[in-house]
GROMACS .gro file of C-alpha atoms in nm:
model
  335
    1MET     CA    1  -2.696  -1.011   0.644
    2PHE     CA    2  -2.330  -1.045   0.546
    3ASP     CA    3  -2.151  -1.369   0.463
    4LEU     CA    4  -1.932  -1.451   0.764
    5GLY     CA    5  -1.770  -1.741   0.582
    6LEU     CA    6  -1.654  -1.507   0.307
    7LEU     CA    7  -1.508  -1.261   0.558
    8LEU     CA    8  -1.325  -1.537   0.747
    9THR     CA    9  -1.182  -1.660   0.417
   10LEU     CA   10  -1.049  -1.313   0.344
   11TYR     CA   11  -0.928  -1.240   0.699
   12PRO     CA   12  -0.810  -1.560   0.874
   13PRO     CA   13  -0.580  -1.562   1.179
   14ALA     CA   14  -0.232  -1.524   1.035
   15LYS     CA   15   0.116  -1.417   1.134
   16ARG     CA   16   0.200  -1.066   1.033
   17GLY     CA   17   0.486  -1.038   0.789
   18THR     CA   18   0.691  -0.768   0.625
   19MET     CA   19   0.552  -0.640   0.297
   20ASN     CA   20   0.752  -0.739  -0.007
   21THR     CA   21   0.930  -0.448  -0.174
   22GLU     CA   22   0.894  -0.563  -0.534
   23PRO     CA   23   0.789  -0.275  -0.762
   24LEU     CA   24   0.464  -0.426  -0.887
   25ALA     CA   25   0.166  -0.427  -0.652
   26ILE     CA   26  -0.034  -0.666  -0.874
   27GLU     CA   27   0.107  -0.903  -1.133
   28ALA     CA   28  -0.061  -1.182  -1.328
   29ARG     CA   29   0.081  -1.390  -1.609
   30ASN     CA   30  -0.114  -1.618  -1.843
   31LEU     CA   31  -0.405  -1.634  -1.598
   32ARG     CA   32  -0.666  -1.894  -1.701
   33LYS     CA   33  -1.005  -2.000  -1.567
   34SER     CA   34  -1.283  -2.218  -1.709
   35TYR     CA   35  -1.617  -2.342  -1.585
   36GLY     CA   36  -1.688  -2.664  -1.766
   37ASP     CA   37  -1.664  -2.594  -2.137
   38ASP     CA   38  -1.683  -2.217  -2.087
   39THR     CA   39  -1.346  -2.044  -2.090
   40VAL     CA   40  -1.374  -1.728  -1.882
   41LEU     CA   41  -1.008  -1.621  -1.873
   42ASP     CA   42  -0.793  -1.732  -2.163
   43GLY     CA   43  -0.443  -1.633  -2.058
   44ILE     CA   44  -0.444  -1.271  -1.939
   45ASP     CA   45  -0.147  -1.065  -1.820
   46ILE     CA   46  -0.178  -0.779  -1.571
   47ALA     CA   47   0.087  -0.548  -1.424
   48VAL     CA   48  -0.005  -0.271  -1.180
   49PRO     CA   49   0.259  -0.054  -1.007
   50ARG     CA   50   0.222   0.052  -0.648
   51GLY     CA   51  -0.008   0.348  -0.592
   52GLY     CA   52  -0.169   0.323  -0.934
   53ILE     CA   53  -0.535   0.300  -1.030
   54TYR     CA   54  -0.596   0.022  -1.280
   55ALA     CA   55  -0.938  -0.020  -1.440
   56LEU     CA   56  -1.062  -0.342  -1.596
   57LEU     CA   57  -1.345  -0.285  -1.842
   58GLY     CA   58  -1.558  -0.541  -2.018
   59PRO     CA   59  -1.915  -0.636  -2.108
   60ASN     CA   60  -2.129  -0.848  -1.878
   61GLY     CA   61  -1.981  -1.196  -1.853
   62ALA     CA   62  -1.636  -1.088  -1.969
   63GLY     CA   63  -1.462  -1.225  -1.659
   64LYS     CA   64  -1.402  -0.909  -1.455
   65THR     CA   65  -1.536  -1.050  -1.127
   66THR     CA   66  -1.359  -1.381  -1.187
   67THR     CA   67  -1.032  -1.190  -1.221
   68VAL     CA   68  -1.093  -1.006  -0.893
   69ASN     CA   69  -1.187  -1.331  -0.718
   70ILE     CA   70  -0.864  -1.498  -0.829
   71LEU     CA   71  -0.641  -1.205  -0.740
   72SER     CA   72  -0.808  -1.169  -0.398
   73THR     CA   73  -0.761  -1.544  -0.322
   74LEU     CA   74  -1.134  -1.626  -0.323
   75ILE     CA   75  -1.102  -1.881  -0.604
   76ASP     CA   76  -0.811  -2.062  -0.768
   77ALA     CA   77  -0.701  -2.011  -1.125
   78ASP     CA   78  -0.676  -2.311  -1.355
   79GLY     CA   79  -0.344  -2.192  -1.490
   80GLY     CA   80  -0.091  -1.913  -1.486
   81GLU     CA   81   0.037  -1.728  -1.183
   82ALA     CA   82  -0.055  -1.415  -0.988
   83ARG     CA   83   0.123  -1.214  -0.721
   84ILE     CA   84   0.016  -0.935  -0.489
   85GLY     CA   85   0.302  -0.735  -0.345
   86GLY     CA   86   0.535  -1.013  -0.452
   87ARG     CA   87   0.331  -1.284  -0.275
   88ASP     CA   88   0.189  -1.574  -0.472
   89VAL     CA   89  -0.192  -1.570  -0.441
   90SER     CA   90  -0.208  -1.949  -0.435
   91ALA     CA   91   0.096  -2.056  -0.233
   92GLU     CA   92   0.095  -1.756   0.005
   93ALA     CA   93  -0.275  -1.677   0.028
   94ASP     CA   94  -0.267  -1.574   0.395
   95ARG     CA   95   0.016  -1.328   0.331
   96VAL     CA   96  -0.174  -1.186   0.035
   97ARG     CA   97  -0.487  -1.137   0.247
   98GLU     CA   98  -0.286  -0.932   0.494
   99GLN     CA   99  -0.219  -0.679   0.219
  100ILE     CA  100  -0.557  -0.645   0.051
  101GLY     CA  101  -0.905  -0.508   0.097
  102VAL     CA  102  -1.203  -0.611  -0.115
  103THR     CA  103  -1.525  -0.425  -0.191
  104GLY     CA  104  -1.742  -0.650  -0.402
  105GLN     CA  105  -2.054  -0.591  -0.605
  106PHE     CA  106  -2.263  -0.675  -0.299
  107ALA     CA  107  -2.184  -0.502   0.029
  108ALA     CA  108  -2.045  -0.723   0.307
  109ILE     CA  109  -2.246  -0.535   0.569
  110ASP     CA  110  -2.442  -0.678   0.863
  111ASP     CA  111  -2.770  -0.488   0.879
  112LEU     CA  112  -2.826  -0.602   1.239
  113LEU     CA  113  -2.519  -0.408   1.356
  114THR     CA  114  -2.464  -0.034   1.359
  115GLY     CA  115  -2.209   0.135   1.134
  116THR     CA  116  -1.959   0.150   1.419
  117GLU     CA  117  -2.017  -0.215   1.510
  118ASN     CA  118  -1.961  -0.325   1.151
  119LEU     CA  119  -1.625  -0.150   1.149
  120ARG     CA  120  -1.521  -0.293   1.484
  121LEU     CA  121  -1.620  -0.640   1.366
  122MET     CA  122  -1.375  -0.598   1.079
  123GLY     CA  123  -1.115  -0.487   1.331
  124ARG     CA  124  -1.162  -0.813   1.521
  125LEU     CA  125  -1.131  -1.015   1.199
  126HIS     CA  126  -0.803  -0.832   1.134
  127HIS     CA  127  -0.690  -0.922   1.489
  128LEU     CA  128  -0.660  -0.560   1.602
  129ASP     CA  129  -0.667  -0.494   1.975
  130ARG     CA  130  -0.973  -0.318   2.111
  131SER     CA  131  -0.810   0.024   2.134
  132GLU     CA  132  -0.671   0.021   1.782
  133SER     CA  133  -0.998  -0.110   1.641
  134ARG     CA  134  -1.189   0.171   1.809
  135SER     CA  135  -0.951   0.444   1.690
  136ARG     CA  136  -0.947   0.319   1.331
  137ALA     CA  137  -1.326   0.295   1.325
  138GLU     CA  138  -1.360   0.651   1.453
  139ARG     CA  139  -1.111   0.781   1.197
  140LEU     CA  140  -1.281   0.604   0.906
  141LEU     CA  141  -1.627   0.719   1.011
  142GLU     CA  142  -1.501   1.075   1.003
  143GLU     CA  143  -1.314   1.038   0.673
  144PHE     CA  144  -1.617   0.881   0.504
  145ASP     CA  145  -1.864   1.134   0.646
  146LEU     CA  146  -2.054   0.870   0.845
  147VAL     CA  147  -2.020   1.008   1.198
  148ASP     CA  148  -2.384   1.115   1.221
  149ALA     CA  149  -2.497   0.770   1.102
  150ALA     CA  150  -2.248   0.567   1.308
  151ALA     CA  151  -2.501   0.459   1.573
  152ARG     CA  152  -2.765   0.361   1.316
  153ARG     CA  153  -2.813   0.030   1.140
  154PRO     CA  154  -2.708   0.031   0.773
  155SER     CA  155  -3.060  -0.072   0.673
  156THR     CA  156  -3.146   0.298   0.725
  157TYR     CA  157  -2.858   0.420   0.504
  158SER     CA  158  -2.883   0.547   0.149
  159GLY     CA  159  -2.711   0.349  -0.126
  160GLY     CA  160  -2.416   0.586  -0.129
  161MET     CA  161  -2.374   0.565   0.248
  162ARG     CA  162  -2.378   0.184   0.234
  163ARG     CA  163  -2.106   0.182  -0.030
  164ARG     CA  164  -1.895   0.423   0.175
  165LEU     CA  165  -1.936   0.204   0.483
  166ASP     CA  166  -1.848  -0.105   0.279
  167LEU     CA  167  -1.529   0.061   0.153
  168ALA     CA  168  -1.445   0.185   0.503
  169MET     CA  169  -1.479  -0.172   0.630
  170SER     CA  170  -1.230  -0.293   0.371
  171LEU     CA  171  -0.983  -0.031   0.501
  172MET     CA  172  -0.989  -0.144   0.864
  173GLY     CA  173  -0.691  -0.370   0.797
  174ASP     CA  174  -0.490  -0.081   0.647
  175PRO     CA  175  -0.451  -0.259   0.309
  176ARG     CA  176  -0.199  -0.154   0.049
  177VAL     CA  177  -0.404  -0.300  -0.238
  178ILE     CA  178  -0.782  -0.259  -0.273
  179PHE     CA  179  -1.004  -0.443  -0.518
  180LEU     CA  180  -1.319  -0.251  -0.609
  181ASP     CA  181  -1.561  -0.462  -0.812
  182GLU     CA  182  -1.808  -0.219  -0.973
  183PRO     CA  183  -1.817  -0.003  -0.657
  184THR     CA  184  -2.053   0.266  -0.787
  185THR     CA  185  -2.317   0.051  -0.956
  186GLY     CA  186  -2.663   0.186  -0.873
  187LEU     CA  187  -2.539   0.508  -0.716
  188ASP     CA  188  -2.674   0.848  -0.814
  189PRO     CA  189  -2.428   1.091  -0.983
  190ARG     CA  190  -2.353   1.281  -0.661
  191SER     CA  191  -2.276   0.963  -0.464
  192ARG     CA  192  -2.068   0.830  -0.751
  193ARG     CA  193  -1.854   1.143  -0.755
  194THR     CA  194  -1.811   1.121  -0.378
  195MET     CA  195  -1.675   0.769  -0.425
  196TRP     CA  196  -1.443   0.895  -0.697
  197THR     CA  197  -1.300   1.152  -0.458
  198ILE     CA  198  -1.239   0.884  -0.195
  199ILE     CA  199  -1.069   0.657  -0.450
  200ARG     CA  200  -0.841   0.938  -0.568
  201GLU     CA  201  -0.746   1.020  -0.209
  202LEU     CA  202  -0.660   0.657  -0.137
  203ALA     CA  203  -0.435   0.642  -0.444
  204ALA     CA  204  -0.269   0.969  -0.341
  205GLU     CA  205  -0.183   0.802  -0.010
  206GLY     CA  206  -0.004   0.522  -0.196
  207VAL     CA  207  -0.281   0.262  -0.197
  208THR     CA  208  -0.305   0.058  -0.518
  209ILE     CA  209  -0.657   0.043  -0.662
  210PHE     CA  210  -0.780  -0.236  -0.892
  211LEU     CA  211  -1.116  -0.124  -1.026
  212THR     CA  212  -1.371  -0.304  -1.239
  213THR     CA  213  -1.647  -0.092  -1.384
  214GLN     CA  214  -1.901  -0.070  -1.664
  215TYR     CA  215  -1.901   0.309  -1.647
  216LEU     CA  216  -1.665   0.434  -1.917
  217GLU     CA  217  -1.663   0.783  -1.766
  218GLU     CA  218  -1.550   0.634  -1.436
  219ALA     CA  219  -1.248   0.465  -1.592
  220ASP     CA  220  -1.165   0.780  -1.787
  221GLU     CA  221  -1.181   0.995  -1.473
  222LEU     CA  222  -0.991   0.767  -1.237
  223ALA     CA  223  -0.760   0.519  -1.402
  224ASP     CA  224  -0.391   0.557  -1.478
  225ARG     CA  225  -0.419   0.255  -1.706
  226ILE     CA  226  -0.720   0.076  -1.853
  227ALA     CA  227  -0.754  -0.278  -1.984
  228VAL     CA  228  -1.046  -0.398  -2.197
  229LEU     CA  229  -1.139  -0.761  -2.130
  230ASP     CA  230  -1.347  -0.949  -2.385
  231GLY     CA  231  -1.382  -1.313  -2.481
  232GLY     CA  232  -1.147  -1.416  -2.201
  233ARG     CA  233  -0.863  -1.200  -2.330
  234ILE     CA  234  -0.735  -0.849  -2.273
  235VAL     CA  235  -0.792  -0.701  -2.617
  236ALA     CA  236  -0.640  -0.358  -2.546
  237GLU     CA  237  -0.454  -0.184  -2.265
  238GLY     CA  238  -0.311   0.161  -2.210
  239THR     CA  239  -0.392   0.506  -2.081
  240ALA     CA  240  -0.730   0.650  -2.171
  241ASP     CA  241  -0.570   0.871  -2.437
  242GLU     CA  242  -0.376   0.580  -2.586
  243LEU     CA  243  -0.691   0.369  -2.613
  244LYS     CA  244  -0.884   0.651  -2.776
  245ARG     CA  245  -0.618   0.679  -3.045
  246LEU     CA  246  -0.673   0.313  -3.139
  247ILE     CA  247  -1.009   0.396  -3.292
  248PRO     CA  248  -1.037   0.577  -3.628
  249GLY     CA  249  -1.244   0.891  -3.642
  250GLY     CA  250  -1.017   1.141  -3.472
  251HIS     CA  251  -0.975   1.479  -3.632
  252LEU     CA  252  -0.810   1.816  -3.589
  253SER     CA  253  -0.999   2.143  -3.595
  254LEU     CA  254  -0.803   2.450  -3.701
  255ARG     CA  255  -0.927   2.806  -3.666
  256LEU     CA  256  -0.744   3.038  -3.904
  257ASN     CA  257  -0.663   3.407  -3.871
  258ARG     CA  258  -0.760   3.494  -4.229
  259ASP     CA  259  -1.067   3.393  -4.425
  260ASP     CA  260  -0.878   3.416  -4.757
  261GLN     CA  261  -0.660   3.120  -4.651
  262ILE     CA  262  -0.939   2.870  -4.579
  263GLU     CA  263  -0.948   2.726  -4.932
  264ALA     CA  264  -0.571   2.690  -4.947
  265ALA     CA  265  -0.557   2.522  -4.605
  266ALA     CA  266  -0.837   2.282  -4.699
  267GLU     CA  267  -0.659   2.178  -5.020
  268LEU     CA  268  -0.318   2.149  -4.853
  269LEU     CA  269  -0.437   1.931  -4.564
  270GLY     CA  270  -0.712   1.729  -4.733
  271ALA     CA  271  -0.986   1.881  -4.519
  272THR     CA  272  -1.306   1.686  -4.458
  273ALA     CA  273  -1.507   2.000  -4.369
  274THR     CA  274  -1.477   2.377  -4.361
  275ASP     CA  275  -1.678   2.657  -4.199
  276PRO     CA  276  -1.593   2.995  -4.355
  277GLU     CA  277  -1.804   3.185  -4.101
  278GLN     CA  278  -1.610   3.036  -3.809
  279LEU     CA  279  -1.281   3.035  -4.005
  280THR     CA  280  -1.240   2.664  -3.924
  281VAL     CA  281  -1.099   2.372  -4.119
  282GLN     CA  282  -1.142   2.009  -4.010
  283VAL     CA  283  -0.881   1.750  -4.112
  284PRO     CA  284  -0.829   1.382  -4.023
  285GLY     CA  285  -0.571   1.321  -3.752
  286ASP     CA  286  -0.497   1.109  -3.448
  287GLY     CA  287  -0.342   1.388  -3.242
  288SER     CA  288  -0.003   1.217  -3.214
  289VAL     CA  289   0.307   1.434  -3.173
  290ASP     CA  290   0.449   1.327  -3.509
  291SER     CA  291   0.130   1.406  -3.700
  292LEU     CA  292   0.094   1.744  -3.531
  293ARG     CA  293   0.455   1.834  -3.603
  294SER     CA  294   0.412   1.743  -3.970
  295LEU     CA  295   0.090   1.943  -3.998
  296ILE     CA  296   0.240   2.254  -3.837
  297GLU     CA  297   0.547   2.236  -4.061
  298ARG     CA  298   0.328   2.218  -4.373
  299LEU     CA  299   0.125   2.518  -4.258
  300ASP     CA  300   0.440   2.716  -4.184
  301ARG     CA  301   0.587   2.642  -4.528
  302ALA     CA  302   0.260   2.764  -4.688
  303SER     CA  303   0.253   3.073  -4.459
  304ILE     CA  304  -0.097   2.985  -4.340
  305GLU     CA  305  -0.173   3.154  -4.009
  306VAL     CA  306  -0.352   2.940  -3.745
  307ASP     CA  307  -0.510   3.101  -3.441
  308GLU     CA  308  -0.616   2.781  -3.262
  309LEU     CA  309  -0.577   2.405  -3.305
  310THR     CA  310  -0.794   2.150  -3.124
  311VAL     CA  311  -0.752   1.771  -3.121
  312HIS     CA  312  -1.072   1.566  -3.117
  313THR     CA  313  -1.038   1.195  -3.042
  314PRO     CA  314  -1.297   0.920  -2.996
  315ASP     CA  315  -1.415   0.877  -2.638
  316LEU     CA  316  -1.398   0.556  -2.433
  317ASP     CA  317  -1.752   0.464  -2.535
  318ASP     CA  318  -1.631   0.445  -2.895
  319VAL     CA  319  -1.327   0.240  -2.788
  320PHE     CA  320  -1.532  -0.001  -2.579
  321LEU     CA  321  -1.793  -0.062  -2.847
  322ALA     CA  322  -1.538  -0.101  -3.125
  323LEU     CA  323  -1.318  -0.345  -2.933
  324THR     CA  324  -1.591  -0.561  -2.782
  325GLU     CA  325  -1.796  -0.585  -3.101
  326ARG     CA  326  -1.515  -0.715  -3.317
  327PRO     CA  327  -1.601  -1.073  -3.428
  328GLU     CA  328  -1.262  -1.210  -3.324
  329ASN     CA  329  -1.317  -1.078  -2.969
  330ARG     CA  330  -1.673  -1.201  -2.920
  331LYS     CA  331  -1.707  -1.516  -2.716
  332GLU     CA  332  -1.980  -1.660  -2.500
  333SER     CA  333  -1.902  -1.662  -2.127
  334VAL     CA  334  -2.093  -1.731  -1.810
  335ARG     CA  335  -1.890  -1.526  -1.562
   0.00000   0.00000   0.00000
């Protein structure tokens, strides 16, 4: 059974307004939140452009859900400010709710209603007229591959189908910003990839996606930018490639044309490993443009012929573990 009070909080009767045209879809500055003596958010900054996919990573209790709850107007921050589409989440909460959709960790689905009825209920909460509610529900059922299950109660759905229905419900109000709080938790790999496809399509249509996840692969696959939250602070932010370059351990693998040049290449570049049979030399390197340019120039000056060069960087698992296990970032939290 869904929480009607929560839905009415998110979708109250409100006058429709014109969307603000400020460039940032989501903006937070010095956002703070504590529960008693436990500081959950210790002054975080977030900036998400329109149409982007922004992933917030962090260990359990890092404050990911608290951040979503503040930005989606469900709870108040203790300090700082946040805006959605230029609207202040505290002073203009109703206007913010007109622009957003929320898919939380637990589906806001009524198991006593059919799939179609759940969608039409959301249409009523968004104050759509009966005709528009019906047409949007039919379109979303088709887009989310739920037509055959539309007349059934969600209690008969698979986990993936329930998550698709939950996301479809959040789209009934045609939001321009969607908060997805660990949307694929518990899904099998096929269902997870189906959700990824839906998320990419939404972003391609100009919808801004704010995603929290514990799946590093998910953030790597989807996000334009990734922030790592730990101990109440954002300890790193950037593209997936930028974050990977923060962690030592990257290297370059060079495959040479001539086996008689392996020893010379290894000495010139300070190789950490060689494989004469494969004609390869491994050297430390972060894969940056400057380091690659320098390496290629040195090889050219030594007339060493390279057939192939491959950059190997740490993956997001390495980044996540390194950043969240640093002593200065570790902090007890209850949210």
